[in-house]
Short mmCIF file of C-alpha atoms (C1' of nucleotides) in Angstrom, two decimals:
data_model
loop_
_atom_site.label_atom_id
_atom_site.label_comp_id
_atom_site.label_asym_id
_atom_site.label_seq_id
_atom_site.Cartn_x
_atom_site.Cartn_y
_atom_site.Cartn_z
CA MET U 1 -80.85 125.80 63.61
CA PHE U 2 -80.68 124.28 67.07
CA SER U 3 -77.67 122.98 68.92
CA ILE U 4 -78.05 119.68 70.70
CA GLY U 5 -78.52 121.59 73.95
CA ASP U 6 -81.38 123.66 72.49
CA LEU U 7 -83.00 120.48 71.27
CA SER U 8 -82.59 118.94 74.70
CA ARG U 9 -84.26 121.88 76.43
CA ARG U 10 -87.13 121.96 73.95
CA THR U 11 -87.89 118.26 74.08
CA GLY U 12 -86.84 117.34 77.59
CA VAL U 13 -84.58 114.60 76.25
CA LYS U 14 -81.13 114.73 77.79
CA VAL U 15 -78.16 115.49 75.62
CA PRO U 16 -76.39 112.13 75.96
CA THR U 17 -79.70 110.42 75.26
CA ILE U 18 -80.06 112.30 71.98
CA ARG U 19 -76.62 111.14 70.94
CA TYR U 20 -77.58 107.64 72.02
CA TYR U 21 -80.70 107.73 69.83
CA GLU U 22 -78.57 108.83 66.90
CA GLN U 23 -76.19 105.96 67.52
CA MET U 24 -79.13 103.54 67.67
CA GLY U 25 -80.40 104.83 64.36
CA LEU U 26 -83.63 106.25 65.80
CA ILE U 27 -82.86 109.69 64.48
CA ALA U 28 -80.82 110.50 61.41
CA ALA U 29 -77.28 111.72 61.93
CA ALA U 30 -77.59 115.49 62.26
CA GLY U 31 -75.77 117.98 60.06
CA ARG U 32 -72.60 119.39 61.54
CA THR U 33 -70.94 122.79 61.82
CA GLU U 34 -67.40 123.28 60.58
CA GLY U 35 -66.29 122.56 64.11
CA ASN U 36 -68.14 119.21 64.10
CA GLN U 37 -71.03 120.15 66.35
CA ARG U 38 -74.52 118.86 65.60
CA ARG U 39 -77.13 121.27 64.26
CA TYR U 40 -80.84 120.43 64.03
CA ASP U 41 -83.77 121.91 62.14
CA ARG U 42 -87.49 121.83 62.77
CA ASP U 43 -87.74 118.31 61.35
CA GLY U 44 -85.19 117.02 63.83
CA LEU U 45 -87.11 118.67 66.63
CA GLU U 46 -90.37 117.05 65.56
CA ARG U 47 -88.81 113.69 65.18
CA LEU U 48 -87.33 113.82 68.65
CA SER U 49 -90.61 115.02 70.16
CA PHE U 50 -92.30 112.02 68.58
CA ILE U 51 -89.74 109.69 70.11
CA ARG U 52 -89.98 111.38 73.47
CA HIS U 53 -93.72 111.07 73.51
CA ALA U 54 -93.70 107.45 72.42
CA ARG U 55 -91.11 106.63 75.10
CA ASP U 56 -93.28 108.39 77.69
CA LEU U 57 -96.06 106.08 76.59
CA GLY U 58 -93.72 103.20 77.31
CA LEU U 59 -93.05 102.03 73.77
CA SER U 60 -89.75 100.26 73.26
CA ILE U 61 -87.02 101.60 71.03
CA GLU U 62 -87.80 98.79 68.63
CA ALA U 63 -91.50 99.67 68.42
CA ILE U 64 -90.62 103.30 67.87
CA ARG U 65 -88.22 102.40 65.11
CA GLU U 66 -91.03 100.48 63.42
CA LEU U 67 -93.45 103.38 63.71
CA ALA U 68 -90.86 105.82 62.46
CA GLU U 69 -90.24 103.67 59.41
CA LEU U 70 -93.96 103.44 58.78
CA SER U 71 -94.39 107.18 58.82
CA ALA U 72 -91.76 107.45 56.11
CA HIS U 73 -94.15 105.62 53.75
CA PRO U 74 -97.42 107.56 53.86
CA GLU U 75 -99.02 105.63 51.00
CA GLU U 76 -98.72 102.22 52.71
CA PRO U 77 -101.56 100.74 54.77
CA CYS U 78 -101.36 101.70 58.42
CA ALA U 79 -102.55 98.42 59.87
CA ASP U 80 -99.12 97.93 61.40
CA ALA U 81 -99.38 101.13 63.39
CA HIS U 82 -102.70 99.94 64.76
CA ARG U 83 -101.20 96.59 65.61
CA ILE U 84 -98.28 98.15 67.48
CA ALA U 85 -100.57 100.38 69.51
CA ARG U 86 -102.94 97.53 70.25
CA GLU U 87 -100.22 95.13 71.30
CA HIS U 88 -98.62 97.68 73.51
CA ARG U 89 -101.88 98.48 75.19
CA ALA U 90 -102.49 94.81 75.86
CA GLU U 91 -99.08 94.55 77.43
CA ILE U 92 -99.71 97.54 79.64
CA HIS U 93 -102.99 96.03 80.66
CA ALA U 94 -101.31 92.79 81.64
CA ARG U 95 -98.73 94.68 83.66
CA ILE U 96 -101.44 96.57 85.50
CA GLU U 97 -103.19 93.35 86.40
CA ARG U 98 -100.01 91.83 87.69
CA LEU U 99 -99.12 94.88 89.74
CA ARG U 100 -102.60 94.93 91.20
CA ARG U 101 -102.17 91.40 92.48
CA LEU U 102 -98.81 92.31 93.95
CA GLU U 103 -100.25 95.33 95.66
CA ALA U 104 -103.01 93.29 97.22
CA GLU U 105 -100.57 90.64 98.29
CA LEU U 106 -98.20 93.13 99.88
CA GLY U 107 -101.08 94.82 101.64
CA ARG U 108 -102.12 91.49 103.08
CA ILE U 109 -98.58 90.75 104.18
CA GLU U 110 -98.27 94.14 105.85
CA GLN U 111 -101.38 93.60 107.91
CA MET U 112 -100.29 90.24 109.18
CA CYS U 113 -97.82 91.57 111.68
CA ASP U 114 -98.50 93.58 114.79
CA ALA U 115 -95.44 92.44 116.68
CA ASP U 116 -92.50 94.74 117.09
CA ARG U 117 -89.61 92.30 117.18
CA VAL U 118 -88.14 90.72 114.11
CA GLY U 119 -88.38 87.32 115.75
CA GLU U 120 -92.18 87.36 115.61
CA CYS U 121 -92.52 89.56 112.57
CA ARG U 122 -94.84 87.93 110.10
CA ILE U 123 -93.79 90.16 107.27
CA ILE U 124 -90.49 88.41 106.91
CA GLU U 125 -92.19 85.08 107.49
CA ALA U 126 -94.76 85.77 104.83
CA LEU U 127 -92.12 86.82 102.38
CA ALA U 128 -90.29 83.61 103.03
CA ASP U 129 -93.27 81.41 102.41
CA HIS U 130 -95.09 81.56 99.16
CA GLY U 131 -97.57 79.05 100.53
CA LEU U 132 -99.06 81.81 102.68
CA CYS U 133 -100.02 83.79 99.61
CA SER U 134 -103.64 84.12 98.69
CA GLY U 135 -103.43 84.17 94.92
CA GLU U 136 -101.11 83.84 92.03
CA HIS U 137 -98.25 86.19 91.31
CA MET W 1 -77.43 67.93 100.20
CA PHE W 2 -78.53 69.56 96.94
CA SER W 3 -76.47 70.42 93.94
CA ILE W 4 -77.03 73.82 92.41
CA GLY W 5 -79.20 72.16 89.76
CA ASP W 6 -81.41 70.54 92.39
CA LEU W 7 -81.79 73.88 94.11
CA SER W 8 -82.67 75.47 90.81
CA ARG W 9 -85.40 72.91 90.08
CA ARG W 10 -86.86 73.19 93.58
CA THR W 11 -86.98 76.98 93.67
CA GLY W 12 -87.43 77.86 90.03
CA VAL W 13 -84.39 80.13 90.16
CA LYS W 14 -82.05 79.51 87.26
CA VAL W 15 -78.59 78.17 87.93
CA PRO W 16 -76.62 81.21 86.76
CA THR W 17 -78.95 83.42 88.77
CA ILE W 18 -78.14 81.47 91.94
CA ARG W 19 -74.46 82.01 91.31
CA TYR W 20 -75.20 85.66 90.64
CA TYR W 21 -77.00 85.99 93.99
CA GLU W 22 -74.04 84.44 95.72
CA GLN W 23 -71.72 86.89 94.03
CA MET W 24 -73.95 89.78 95.09
CA GLY W 25 -73.85 88.57 98.68
CA LEU W 26 -77.57 87.78 98.83
CA ILE W 27 -76.89 84.19 99.79
CA ALA W 28 -73.89 82.90 101.69
CA ALA W 29 -71.19 81.14 99.71
CA ALA W 30 -72.23 77.49 99.67
CA GLY W 31 -70.08 74.65 100.90
CA ARG W 32 -68.17 72.77 98.23
CA THR W 33 -67.43 69.17 97.35
CA GLU W 34 -63.86 68.02 96.92
CA GLY W 35 -64.32 68.72 93.22
CA ASN W 36 -65.34 72.33 93.97
CA GLN W 37 -69.06 71.98 93.25
CA ARG W 38 -71.55 73.84 95.42
CA ARG W 39 -73.68 71.80 97.85
CA TYR W 40 -76.71 73.24 99.66
CA ASP W 41 -78.72 72.18 102.70
CA ARG W 42 -82.28 72.93 103.75
CA ASP W 43 -81.25 76.37 105.03
CA GLY W 44 -79.88 77.31 101.65
CA LEU W 45 -83.09 76.15 100.02
CA GLU W 46 -85.23 78.24 102.35
CA ARG W 47 -83.11 81.27 101.90
CA LEU W 48 -83.34 81.05 98.16
CA SER W 49 -87.10 80.50 98.28
CA PHE W 50 -87.40 83.65 100.34
CA ILE W 51 -85.43 85.59 97.77
CA ARG W 52 -87.41 84.13 94.91
CA HIS W 53 -90.67 85.07 96.51
CA ALA W 54 -89.54 88.58 97.36
CA ARG W 55 -88.30 89.05 93.79
CA ASP W 56 -91.65 87.81 92.50
CA LEU W 57 -93.22 90.52 94.58
CA GLY W 58 -90.98 92.98 92.82
CA LEU W 59 -88.63 93.87 95.66
CA SER W 60 -85.20 95.04 94.62
CA ILE W 61 -82.04 93.16 95.44
CA GLU W 62 -81.18 95.96 97.86
CA ALA W 63 -84.50 95.70 99.69
CA ILE W 64 -84.10 91.95 99.92
CA ARG W 65 -80.63 92.31 101.30
CA GLU W 66 -82.00 94.62 103.99
CA LEU W 67 -84.78 92.19 104.90
CA ALA W 68 -82.36 89.30 104.98
CA GLU W 69 -80.09 91.16 107.34
CA LEU W 70 -83.06 92.02 109.52
CA SER W 71 -84.11 88.44 109.83
CA ALA W 72 -80.65 87.59 111.12
CA HIS W 73 -81.39 89.71 114.22
CA PRO W 74 -84.67 88.39 115.65
CA GLU W 75 -84.47 90.47 118.83
CA GLU W 76 -84.38 93.82 117.01
CA PRO W 77 -87.50 95.87 116.34
CA CYS W 78 -89.11 95.04 113.03
CA ALA W 79 -90.21 98.54 112.11
CA ASP W 80 -87.79 98.47 109.23
CA ALA W 81 -89.45 95.44 107.70
CA HIS W 82 -92.77 97.26 107.87
CA ARG W 83 -91.24 100.33 106.31
CA ILE W 84 -89.77 98.37 103.41
CA ALA W 85 -93.08 96.66 102.69
CA ARG W 86 -94.99 99.92 102.95
CA GLU W 87 -92.64 101.85 100.71
CA HIS W 88 -92.67 99.14 98.13
CA ARG W 89 -96.42 99.01 98.10
CA ALA W 90 -96.60 102.77 97.63
CA GLU W 91 -94.25 102.47 94.70
CA ILE W 92 -96.33 99.73 93.12
CA HIS W 93 -99.39 101.85 93.59
CA ALA W 94 -97.76 104.79 91.84
CA ARG W 95 -96.73 102.56 88.98
CA ILE W 96 -100.27 101.26 88.60
CA GLU W 97 -101.64 104.77 88.45
CA ARG W 98 -99.16 105.77 85.81
CA LEU W 99 -99.82 102.70 83.72
CA ARG W 100 -103.54 103.31 83.95
CA ARG W 101 -103.10 106.77 82.46
CA LEU W 102 -100.95 105.33 79.70
CA GLU W 103 -103.52 102.69 78.92
CA ALA W 104 -106.30 105.25 78.66
CA GLU W 105 -104.15 107.46 76.49
CA LEU W 106 -103.21 104.65 74.15
CA GLY W 107 -106.82 103.57 73.92
CA ARG W 108 -107.80 107.07 72.94
CA ILE W 109 -105.05 107.23 70.34
CA GLU W 110 -106.11 103.91 68.85
CA GLN W 111 -109.66 105.08 68.37
CA MET W 112 -108.66 108.25 66.60
CA CYS W 113 -107.82 106.58 63.33
CA ASP W 114 -110.14 104.86 60.93
CA ALA W 115 -108.09 105.52 57.82
CA ASP W 116 -106.09 102.74 56.29
CA ARG W 117 -103.16 104.64 54.80
CA VAL W 118 -100.22 105.83 56.85
CA GLY W 119 -100.57 109.28 55.34
CA GLU W 120 -103.85 109.90 57.13
CA CYS W 121 -103.18 107.67 60.10
CA ARG W 122 -103.87 109.58 63.25
CA ILE W 123 -102.08 107.09 65.44
CA ILE W 124 -98.71 108.22 64.23
CA GLU W 125 -99.86 111.80 64.31
CA ALA W 126 -101.10 111.49 67.86
CA LEU W 127 -97.88 109.88 68.95
CA ALA W 128 -95.96 112.73 67.41
CA ASP W 129 -97.92 115.41 69.18
CA HIS W 130 -98.12 115.43 72.93
CA GLY W 131 -100.46 118.40 72.69
CA LEU W 132 -103.22 116.05 71.56
CA CYS W 133 -103.05 114.14 74.82
CA SER W 134 -105.85 114.44 77.27
CA GLY W 135 -103.99 114.23 80.56
CA GLU W 136 -100.58 114.03 82.09
CA HIS W 137 -98.22 111.14 81.61
"C1'" DC V 1 -63.43 49.86 86.38
"C1'" DC V 2 -64.38 52.41 82.30
"C1'" DT V 3 -66.98 55.20 79.45
"C1'" DA V 4 -70.36 58.46 78.09
"C1'" DA V 5 -73.66 61.69 79.26
"C1'" DT V 6 -74.86 65.17 82.03
"C1'" DC V 7 -73.73 68.54 85.46
"C1'" DT V 8 -70.97 72.02 87.12
"C1'" DC V 9 -67.03 75.21 87.32
"C1'" DT V 10 -65.00 80.08 86.18
"C1'" DC V 11 -64.69 83.81 83.24
"C1'" DT V 12 -66.30 87.02 80.03
"C1'" DA V 13 -69.61 89.51 77.37
"C1'" DG V 14 -74.24 91.03 76.28
"C1'" DC V 15 -79.22 92.75 76.94
"C1'" DG V 16 -82.12 97.63 77.18
"C1'" DG V 17 -82.03 102.32 77.83
"C1'" DC V 18 -79.74 105.14 79.30
"C1'" DT V 19 -76.14 107.96 82.53
"C1'" DA V 20 -71.60 109.47 84.00
"C1'" DT V 21 -66.89 110.61 83.51
"C1'" DA V 22 -62.54 112.11 81.28
"C1'" DG V 23 -60.02 114.74 78.38
"C1'" DG V 24 -60.17 117.47 74.60
"C1'" DT V 25 -62.40 121.16 71.06
"C1'" DT V 26 -65.62 124.85 69.56
"C1'" DC V 27 -68.72 128.45 70.08
"C1'" DA V 28 -70.65 132.94 71.45
"C1'" DA V 29 -70.83 136.83 74.61
"C1'" DG V 30 -68.35 140.69 76.34
"C1'" DC Q 1 -59.31 138.35 71.99
"C1'" DT Q 2 -60.44 136.11 76.01
"C1'" DT Q 3 -63.10 133.46 78.76
"C1'" DG Q 4 -66.36 130.10 80.14
"C1'" DA Q 5 -70.10 127.42 78.74
"C1'" DA Q 6 -71.37 124.12 75.63
"C1'" DC Q 7 -69.92 120.67 72.70
"C1'" DC Q 8 -67.15 116.46 70.92
"C1'" DT Q 9 -65.65 111.24 71.25
"C1'" DA Q 10 -64.79 107.23 73.72
"C1'" DT Q 11 -65.37 104.36 77.44
"C1'" DA Q 12 -67.39 102.39 81.54
"C1'" DG Q 13 -71.18 101.69 84.64
"C1'" DC Q 14 -76.13 100.92 86.19
"C1'" DC Q 15 -79.73 96.59 87.24
"C1'" DG Q 16 -80.83 91.90 87.19
"C1'" DC Q 17 -79.92 88.74 84.98
"C1'" DT Q 18 -78.68 85.53 80.62
"C1'" DA Q 19 -75.66 83.25 77.31
"C1'" DG Q 20 -71.52 81.20 75.81
"C1'" DA Q 21 -66.81 79.07 75.89
"C1'" DG Q 22 -63.81 75.77 77.48
"C1'" DA Q 23 -62.49 72.88 81.19
"C1'" DG Q 24 -63.36 69.75 85.11
"C1'" DA Q 25 -66.67 66.76 88.22
"C1'" DT Q 26 -70.16 63.48 88.94
"C1'" DT Q 27 -73.12 59.62 88.08
"C1'" DA Q 28 -75.51 55.75 85.70
"C1'" DG Q 29 -75.00 51.88 82.88
"C1'" DG Q 30 -72.35 48.14 81.01
#
DNA sequence: CCTAATCTCTCTAGCGGCTATAGGTTCAAG
DNA sequence: CTTGAACCTATAGCCGCTAGAGAGATTAGG
């Protein structure tokens, strides 16, 4: 049996965050000692590791809740799990594309200025004027 | 003179967001009509466009505040503006790298499963077990 | 000039995903 | 049995908005 602190050290999820997940219904309410402290077993540990990993991959609490509910019904089709993964990957891809454009744009803006007084600084000017941008963002 | 709604339409910044920026001290408190409604001039419009554009580029409110203060002192050196742009670009770059790893990882996870029942679905399994991951994330 | 429709005002609360603090209780090592 | 670390609940705060209520201002048409 692990205390919440043990669980935290083993999973890397901070103690208040574990309590938060419980409150959000992501993990079942843990058993308690006589003195009202939470105690976890191996199942609780695995469940939290799953959540931790999915969060690291950027999945939202909602998506994780869906996946967790799926895994409680092993005889159901798993098309939904595929869909969630696919959708999330598409979203990540879109974010990468967007960030790439921003990076390019900022790089361009940085290079525009070789003055050393704010008055002639083209960085601030370029930030002020979207019209100077090369592409969309 | 523009009403807050005019300003909103011209800049694409929503009305409550404009009021929020004012409250945060990003834009100066606008002049008011006798009936207490905000009225803006061309300066206000430009200032808000600047903020909008910088936000689009992903700069934080804090960074924008810094840049805005810089641009109020045209005779000062503009090294700070360069620093802000550079730091922000580095951060974007780091985010891209991280997202790229996530994308690869998710792609790998997706391909692991060709079952159609949750019980054998390796997507959920792979999410549960960080040890199955190829790299860092 | 009056009315009706559309803005606009302030204030407050909510979003996601935590994080921090306060003030109290329980556990485990010595 | 004592101490000190870990735990408990409850509440508030973070960012960057967004939404809603309820009241007042402005403007176009008749």
